[in-house]
Coordinates of C-alpha atoms in Angstrom, one line a residue:
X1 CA -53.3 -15.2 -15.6
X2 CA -53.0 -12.8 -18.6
X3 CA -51.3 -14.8 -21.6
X4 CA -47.8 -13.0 -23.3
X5 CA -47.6 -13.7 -27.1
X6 CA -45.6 -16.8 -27.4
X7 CA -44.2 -14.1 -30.7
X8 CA -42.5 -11.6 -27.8
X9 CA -41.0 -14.4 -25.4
X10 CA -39.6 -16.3 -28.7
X11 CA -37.9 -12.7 -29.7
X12 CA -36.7 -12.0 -26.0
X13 CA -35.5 -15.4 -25.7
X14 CA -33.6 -15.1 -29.0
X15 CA -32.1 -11.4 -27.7
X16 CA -31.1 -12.9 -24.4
X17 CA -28.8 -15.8 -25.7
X18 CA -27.6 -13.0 -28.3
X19 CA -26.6 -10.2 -25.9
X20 CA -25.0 -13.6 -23.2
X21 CA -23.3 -14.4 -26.3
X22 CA -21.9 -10.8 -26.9
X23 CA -20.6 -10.2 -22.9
X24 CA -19.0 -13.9 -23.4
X25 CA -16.7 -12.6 -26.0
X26 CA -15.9 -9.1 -24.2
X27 CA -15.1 -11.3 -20.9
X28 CA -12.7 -13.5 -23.2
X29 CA -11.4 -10.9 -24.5
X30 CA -10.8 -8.8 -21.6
X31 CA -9.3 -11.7 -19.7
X32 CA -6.8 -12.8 -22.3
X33 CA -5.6 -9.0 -22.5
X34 CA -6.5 -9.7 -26.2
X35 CA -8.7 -6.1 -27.0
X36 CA -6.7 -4.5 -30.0
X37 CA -4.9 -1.0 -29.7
X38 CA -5.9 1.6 -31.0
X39 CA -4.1 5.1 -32.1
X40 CA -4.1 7.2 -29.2
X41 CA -4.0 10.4 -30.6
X42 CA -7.1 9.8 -31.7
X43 CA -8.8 8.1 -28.8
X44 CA -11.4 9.2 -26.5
X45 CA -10.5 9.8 -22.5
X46 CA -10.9 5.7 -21.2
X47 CA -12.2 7.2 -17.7
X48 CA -14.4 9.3 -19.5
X49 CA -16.1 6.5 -21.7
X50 CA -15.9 4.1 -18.6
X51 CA -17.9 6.3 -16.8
X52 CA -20.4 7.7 -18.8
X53 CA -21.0 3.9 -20.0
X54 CA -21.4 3.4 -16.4
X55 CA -23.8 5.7 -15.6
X56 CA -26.0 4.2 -18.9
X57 CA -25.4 0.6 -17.6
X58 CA -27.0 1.5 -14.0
X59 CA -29.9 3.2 -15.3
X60 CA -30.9 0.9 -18.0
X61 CA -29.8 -2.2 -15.4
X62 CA -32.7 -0.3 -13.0
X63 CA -35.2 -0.2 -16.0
X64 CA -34.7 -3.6 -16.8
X65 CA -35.0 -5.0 -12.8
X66 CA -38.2 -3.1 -12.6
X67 CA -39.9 -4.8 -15.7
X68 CA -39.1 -8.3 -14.7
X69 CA -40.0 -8.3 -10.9
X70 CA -43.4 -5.9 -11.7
X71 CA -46.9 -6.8 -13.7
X72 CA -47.6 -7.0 -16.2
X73 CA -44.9 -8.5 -17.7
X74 CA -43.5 -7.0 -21.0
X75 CA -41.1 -9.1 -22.8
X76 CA -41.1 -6.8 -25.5
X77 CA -39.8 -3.9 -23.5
X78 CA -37.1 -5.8 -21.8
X79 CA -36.0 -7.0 -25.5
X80 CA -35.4 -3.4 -26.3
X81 CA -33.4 -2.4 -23.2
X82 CA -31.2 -5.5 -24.3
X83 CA -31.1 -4.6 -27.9
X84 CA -29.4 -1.4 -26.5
X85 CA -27.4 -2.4 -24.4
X86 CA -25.9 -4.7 -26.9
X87 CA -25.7 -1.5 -29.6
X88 CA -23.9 0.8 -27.0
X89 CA -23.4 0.7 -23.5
X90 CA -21.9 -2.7 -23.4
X91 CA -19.2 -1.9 -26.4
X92 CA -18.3 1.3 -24.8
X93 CA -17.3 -0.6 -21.3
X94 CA -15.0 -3.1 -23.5
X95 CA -13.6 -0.3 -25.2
X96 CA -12.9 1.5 -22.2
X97 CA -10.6 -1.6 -21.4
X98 CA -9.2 -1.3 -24.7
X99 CA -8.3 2.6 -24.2
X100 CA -7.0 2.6 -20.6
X101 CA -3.4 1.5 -21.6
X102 CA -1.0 0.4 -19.1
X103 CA 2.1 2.9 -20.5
X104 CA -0.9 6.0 -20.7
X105 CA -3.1 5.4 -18.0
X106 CA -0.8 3.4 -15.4
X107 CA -1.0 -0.6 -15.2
X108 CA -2.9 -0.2 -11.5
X109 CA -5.7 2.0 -13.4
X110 CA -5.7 -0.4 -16.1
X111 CA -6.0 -3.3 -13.9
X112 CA -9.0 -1.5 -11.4
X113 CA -11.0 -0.8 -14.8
X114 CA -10.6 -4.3 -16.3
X115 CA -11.3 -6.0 -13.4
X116 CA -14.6 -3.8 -12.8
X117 CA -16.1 -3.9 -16.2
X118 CA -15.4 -8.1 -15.8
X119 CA -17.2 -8.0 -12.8
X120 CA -20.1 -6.1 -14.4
X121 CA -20.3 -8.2 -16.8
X122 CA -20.4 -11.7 -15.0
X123 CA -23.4 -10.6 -12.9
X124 CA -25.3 -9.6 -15.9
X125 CA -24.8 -12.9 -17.0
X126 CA -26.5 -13.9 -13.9
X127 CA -29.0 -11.6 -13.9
X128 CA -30.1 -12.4 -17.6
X129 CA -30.2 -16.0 -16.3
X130 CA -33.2 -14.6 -14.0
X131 CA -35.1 -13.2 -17.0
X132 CA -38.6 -15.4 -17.2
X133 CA -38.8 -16.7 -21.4
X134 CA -42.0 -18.5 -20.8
X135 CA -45.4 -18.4 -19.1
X136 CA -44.2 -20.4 -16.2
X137 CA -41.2 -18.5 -14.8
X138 CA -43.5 -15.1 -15.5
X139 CA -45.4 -17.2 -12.4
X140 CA -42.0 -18.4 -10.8
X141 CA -40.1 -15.5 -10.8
X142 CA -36.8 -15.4 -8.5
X143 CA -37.1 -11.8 -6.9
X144 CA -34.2 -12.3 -4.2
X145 CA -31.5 -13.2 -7.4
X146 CA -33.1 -10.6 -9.5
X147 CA -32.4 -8.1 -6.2
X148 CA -28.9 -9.0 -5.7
X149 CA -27.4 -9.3 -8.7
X150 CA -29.1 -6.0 -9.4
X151 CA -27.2 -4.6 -6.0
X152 CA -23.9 -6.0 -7.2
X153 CA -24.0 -4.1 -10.7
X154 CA -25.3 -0.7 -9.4
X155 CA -22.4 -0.6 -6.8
X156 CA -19.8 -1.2 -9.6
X157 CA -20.9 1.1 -11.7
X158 CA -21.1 3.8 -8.5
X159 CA -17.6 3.4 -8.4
X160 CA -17.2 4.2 -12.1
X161 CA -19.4 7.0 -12.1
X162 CA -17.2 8.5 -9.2
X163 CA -14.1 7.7 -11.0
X164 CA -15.2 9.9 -13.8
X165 CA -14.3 13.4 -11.7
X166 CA -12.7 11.3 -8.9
X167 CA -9.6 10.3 -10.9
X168 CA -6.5 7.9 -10.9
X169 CA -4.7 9.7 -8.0
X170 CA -7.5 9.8 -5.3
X171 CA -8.2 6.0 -6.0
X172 CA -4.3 5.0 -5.5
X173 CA -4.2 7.3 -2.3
X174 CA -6.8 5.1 -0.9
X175 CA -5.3 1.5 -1.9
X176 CA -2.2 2.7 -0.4
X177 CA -3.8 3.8 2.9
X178 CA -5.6 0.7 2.9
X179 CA -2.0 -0.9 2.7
X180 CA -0.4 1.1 5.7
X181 CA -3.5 0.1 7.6
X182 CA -2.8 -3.5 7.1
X183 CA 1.1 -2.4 7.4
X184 CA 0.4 -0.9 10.9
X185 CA -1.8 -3.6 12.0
X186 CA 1.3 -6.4 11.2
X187 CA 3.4 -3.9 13.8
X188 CA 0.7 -3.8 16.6
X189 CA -0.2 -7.0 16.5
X190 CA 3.6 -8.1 16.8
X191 CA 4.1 -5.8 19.7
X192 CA 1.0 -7.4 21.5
X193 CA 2.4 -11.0 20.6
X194 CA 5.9 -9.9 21.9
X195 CA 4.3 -8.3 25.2
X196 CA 2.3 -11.4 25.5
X197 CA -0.8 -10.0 24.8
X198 CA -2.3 -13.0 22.1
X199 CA -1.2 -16.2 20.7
X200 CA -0.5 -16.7 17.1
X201 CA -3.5 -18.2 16.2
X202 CA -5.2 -14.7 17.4
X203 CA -3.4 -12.6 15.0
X204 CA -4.5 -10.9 11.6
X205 CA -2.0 -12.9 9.3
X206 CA -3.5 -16.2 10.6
X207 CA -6.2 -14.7 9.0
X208 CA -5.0 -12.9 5.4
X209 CA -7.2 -15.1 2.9
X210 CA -10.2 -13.0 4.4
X211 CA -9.1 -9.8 4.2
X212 CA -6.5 -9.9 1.1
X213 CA -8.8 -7.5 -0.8
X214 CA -9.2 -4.9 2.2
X215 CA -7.6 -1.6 2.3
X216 CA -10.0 1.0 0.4
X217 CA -11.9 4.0 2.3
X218 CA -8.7 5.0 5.1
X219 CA -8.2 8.1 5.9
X220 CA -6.1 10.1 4.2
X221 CA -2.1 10.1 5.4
X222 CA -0.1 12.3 7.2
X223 CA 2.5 14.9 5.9
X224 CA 6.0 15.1 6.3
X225 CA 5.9 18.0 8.9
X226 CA 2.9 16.7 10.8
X227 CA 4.8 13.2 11.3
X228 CA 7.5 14.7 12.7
X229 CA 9.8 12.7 10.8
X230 CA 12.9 12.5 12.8
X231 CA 14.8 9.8 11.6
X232 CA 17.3 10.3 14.5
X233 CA 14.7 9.0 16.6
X234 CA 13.1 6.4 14.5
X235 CA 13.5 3.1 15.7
X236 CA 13.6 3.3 19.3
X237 CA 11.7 0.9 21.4
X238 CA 10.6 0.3 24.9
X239 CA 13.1 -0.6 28.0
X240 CA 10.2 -2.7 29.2
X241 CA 11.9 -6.7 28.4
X242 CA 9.8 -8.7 25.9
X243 CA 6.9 -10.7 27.8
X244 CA 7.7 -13.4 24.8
X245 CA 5.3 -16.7 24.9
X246 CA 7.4 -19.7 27.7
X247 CA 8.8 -21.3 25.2
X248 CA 10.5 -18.5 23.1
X249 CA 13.7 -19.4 21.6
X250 CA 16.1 -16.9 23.1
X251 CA 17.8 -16.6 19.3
X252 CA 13.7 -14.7 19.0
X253 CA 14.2 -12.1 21.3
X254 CA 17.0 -10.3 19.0
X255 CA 15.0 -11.0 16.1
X256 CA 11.8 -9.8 17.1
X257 CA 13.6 -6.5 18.5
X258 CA 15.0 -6.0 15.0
X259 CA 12.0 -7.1 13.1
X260 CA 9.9 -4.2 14.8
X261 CA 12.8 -1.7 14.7
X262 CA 12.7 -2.0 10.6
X263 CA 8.9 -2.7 10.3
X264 CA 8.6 0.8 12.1
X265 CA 11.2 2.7 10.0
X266 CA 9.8 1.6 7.2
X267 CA 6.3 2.6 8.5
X268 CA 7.6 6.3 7.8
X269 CA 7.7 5.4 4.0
X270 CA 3.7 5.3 3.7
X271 CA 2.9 9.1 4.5
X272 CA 5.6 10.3 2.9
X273 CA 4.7 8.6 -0.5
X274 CA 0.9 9.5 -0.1
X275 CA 1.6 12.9 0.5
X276 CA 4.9 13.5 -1.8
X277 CA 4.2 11.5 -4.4
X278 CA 1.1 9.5 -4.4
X279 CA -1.0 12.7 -4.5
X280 CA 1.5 15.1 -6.6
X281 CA 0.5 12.6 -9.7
X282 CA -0.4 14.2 -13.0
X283 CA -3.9 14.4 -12.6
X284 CA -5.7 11.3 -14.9
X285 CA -9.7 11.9 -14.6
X286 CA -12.6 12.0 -17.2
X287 CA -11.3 15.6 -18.0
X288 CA -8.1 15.0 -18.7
X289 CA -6.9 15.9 -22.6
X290 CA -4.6 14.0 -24.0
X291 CA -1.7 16.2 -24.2
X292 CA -1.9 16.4 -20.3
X293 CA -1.5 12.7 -19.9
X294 CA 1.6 11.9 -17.7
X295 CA 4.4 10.0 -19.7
X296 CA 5.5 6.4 -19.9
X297 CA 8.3 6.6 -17.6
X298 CA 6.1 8.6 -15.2
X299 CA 3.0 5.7 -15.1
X300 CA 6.0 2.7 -15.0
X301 CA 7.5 5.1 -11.9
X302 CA 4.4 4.8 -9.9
X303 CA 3.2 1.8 -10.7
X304 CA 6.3 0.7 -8.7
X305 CA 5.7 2.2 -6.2
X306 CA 2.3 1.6 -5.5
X307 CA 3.8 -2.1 -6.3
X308 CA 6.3 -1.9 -3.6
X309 CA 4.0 -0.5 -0.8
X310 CA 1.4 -3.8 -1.5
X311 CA 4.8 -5.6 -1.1
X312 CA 6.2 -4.3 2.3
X313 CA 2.0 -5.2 3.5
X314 CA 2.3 -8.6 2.3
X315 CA 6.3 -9.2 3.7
X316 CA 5.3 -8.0 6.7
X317 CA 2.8 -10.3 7.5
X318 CA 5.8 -13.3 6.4
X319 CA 7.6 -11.2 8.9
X320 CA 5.3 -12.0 11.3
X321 CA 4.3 -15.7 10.8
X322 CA 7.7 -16.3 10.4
X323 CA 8.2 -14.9 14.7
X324 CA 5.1 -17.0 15.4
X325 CA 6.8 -20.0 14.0
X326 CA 10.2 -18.7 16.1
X327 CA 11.9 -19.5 12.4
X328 CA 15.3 -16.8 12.9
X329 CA 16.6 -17.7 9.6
X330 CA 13.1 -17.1 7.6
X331 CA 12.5 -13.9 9.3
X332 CA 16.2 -12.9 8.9
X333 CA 15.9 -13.6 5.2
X334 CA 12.2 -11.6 4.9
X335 CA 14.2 -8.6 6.7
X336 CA 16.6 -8.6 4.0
X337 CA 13.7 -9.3 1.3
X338 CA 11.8 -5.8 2.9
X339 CA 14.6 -4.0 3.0
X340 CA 15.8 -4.3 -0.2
X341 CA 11.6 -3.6 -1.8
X342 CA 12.8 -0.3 0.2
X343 CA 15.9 0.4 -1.5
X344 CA 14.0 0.2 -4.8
X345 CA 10.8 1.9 -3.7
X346 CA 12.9 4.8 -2.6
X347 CA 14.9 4.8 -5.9
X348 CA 12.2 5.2 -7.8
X349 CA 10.3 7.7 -5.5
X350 CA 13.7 9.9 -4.9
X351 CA 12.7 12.7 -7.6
X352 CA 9.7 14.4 -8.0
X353 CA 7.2 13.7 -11.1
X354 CA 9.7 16.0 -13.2
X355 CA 13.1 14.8 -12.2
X356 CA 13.5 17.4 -9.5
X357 CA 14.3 17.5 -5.7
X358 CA 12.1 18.5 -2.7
X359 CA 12.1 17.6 1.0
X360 CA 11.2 14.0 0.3
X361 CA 14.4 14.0 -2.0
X362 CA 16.3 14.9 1.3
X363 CA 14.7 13.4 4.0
X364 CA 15.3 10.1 2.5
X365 CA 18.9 9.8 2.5
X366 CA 19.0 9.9 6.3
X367 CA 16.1 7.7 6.2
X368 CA 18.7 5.3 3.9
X369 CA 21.4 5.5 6.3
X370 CA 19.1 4.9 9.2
X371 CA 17.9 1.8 7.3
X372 CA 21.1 0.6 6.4
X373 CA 22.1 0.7 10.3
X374 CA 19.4 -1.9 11.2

């Protein structure tokens, strides 16, 4: 076995506690929200920085992999790649956090950026745990850790790179199809329950905890025309009676007839939003000048409404646990609950990005009336 200068492993050692020491304080800092503003006439594009810090981060994390799995082992060289890291790439990412503000870049952009970069950041903590700093763990060296942790990083900072030309909208499109997904599987699974078709402990909200975090890589919505978005029709359901479980409550039969009658309606909303608003978005990507940025009022506007269509997901599946449990009151107080996230959603969805009307603007006051008739 070939002997490394006890001189480099000291110095890597030393460098690896160091650069630990540094991503500790941005992970503090980035989970206490406690990253100081900065003027933003005078700031670089957050997406931008994120991105290109990304695409530093992957490259140099790919360098670094390589040196401690292959022979001969060069302390030295990973001490540099640290050193860097530590001078550059790894400040950019916590000032990227520090750029993308809420009121400029939207809270949901600020929130996917903060929580990525704190992701990055705990598995290079692990990874620099899997750094050998003396002759035996150059012998004993963890290849599968190394390997995974080196996975986990690289597909983070694929996202970021994408983001970079992807942008703010085309990311919100997809969390919002992921939420009609979920939205739509709450309404089949209720029909299927209704008709007799599974028990409650078959059904997807008897399972949430797993799949909380689902909803990314749908495919894309509908438009208006395409849905055919007769509102005269919209809420119809079957003559066929309910094939409800033996010992349904016959105070459930009502209820689950008006539970799927609303669930549906408001079904309507996602496609709409995607296509009319969710997509029609002042453009935020890595190329975006400042003076183009959308305003305050326009980031709080959809914020809220990307807010309200994670709400009507998540009340639909109280909606539905609240049928298994044949609970009338609960599930007559969750109707009221969704419908009134509807009221607002709308309200803040009414008027285009500039204040003006389209056929979303129209369409939704006979959508309101048909709403309020349920």
């Amino acid at each position: 076995m070939a002997t490394t200068k006890p001189e480099a492993l000291a110095t890597l050692k030393t460098t690896i506690a160091s650069t630990k020491s540094l991503i500790s304080q941005f992970e503090t800092l980035i989970s206490t929200g406690a990253l100081p503003n900065v003027p933003l006439d005078s700031s670089p594009n957050a997406i931008a920085l994120y991105s290109d810090a990304a695409a530093i981060l992957k490259a140099q994390t790919t360098k670094l992999s390589l040196l401690v799995l292959n022979k001969p082992y060069t302390p030295s060289e990973i001490t540099f790649i640290l050193k860097s890291l530590c001078q550059e790439c790894l400040p950019a990412l916590a000032s990227a956090c520090e750029l993308c503000l809420p009121e400029r870049y939207t809270a949901f952009l600020h929130k996917v950026i903060r929580t990525s970069v704190s992701s990055a950041f705990k598995y290079y903590l692990d990874l620099l745990d899997e750094i050998p700093v003396d002759e035996q763990s150059i012998e004993n060296i963890r290849s599968q850790k190394t390997l995974r942790n080196t996975g986990v990083i690289w597909e983070g900072m694929d996202f970021a790179i994408r983001l970079g030309p992807m942008g703010l909208v085309m990311v919100a499109v997809k969390k919002v199809e992921g939420y009609h997904d979920l939205f739509k599987d709450a309404i089949e699974e209720l029909e299927e329950w209704r008709d007799g078709d599974i028990s409650p402990s078959d059904t997807i909200t008897s399972h949430m905890p797993e799949i909380k975090s689902m909803g990314d890589g749908v495919k894309a919505g509908m438009g208006l025309q395409a849905l055919n978005l007769n509102v005269n029709n919209i809420g119809e359901v079957d003559e066929n009676p309910f094939d409800l479980p033996s010992n349904a409550s016959a105070a459930i039969l009502p209820a689950t007839r008006k539970a799927i009658e609303t669930l549906k309606l408001i079904r309507l909303l996602y496609p709409a939003l995607i296509k009319r608003r969710v997509k029609r978005f002042p453009s935020i990507d890595a190329q975006t000048p400042a003076d183009k940025f959308p305003t305050p009022d326009q980031a709080d506007r959809y914020d809220k409404i990307l807010a309200y269509c994670h709400l009507f997901s998540e009340e639909a599946d109280e909606i539905a646990a609240a049928l298994y449990t044949q609970d009338v009151d609960k599930v007559d107080g969750s109707l009221r609950i969704i419908k009134d996230y509807a009221r607002k959603c709308v309200g803040f969805a009414e008027k285009t990005w500039h204040g003006g009307e389209d056929e979303f603007t129209k369409w939704v006051i006979t959508w309101l009336v048909k709403l309020d008739e349920l």
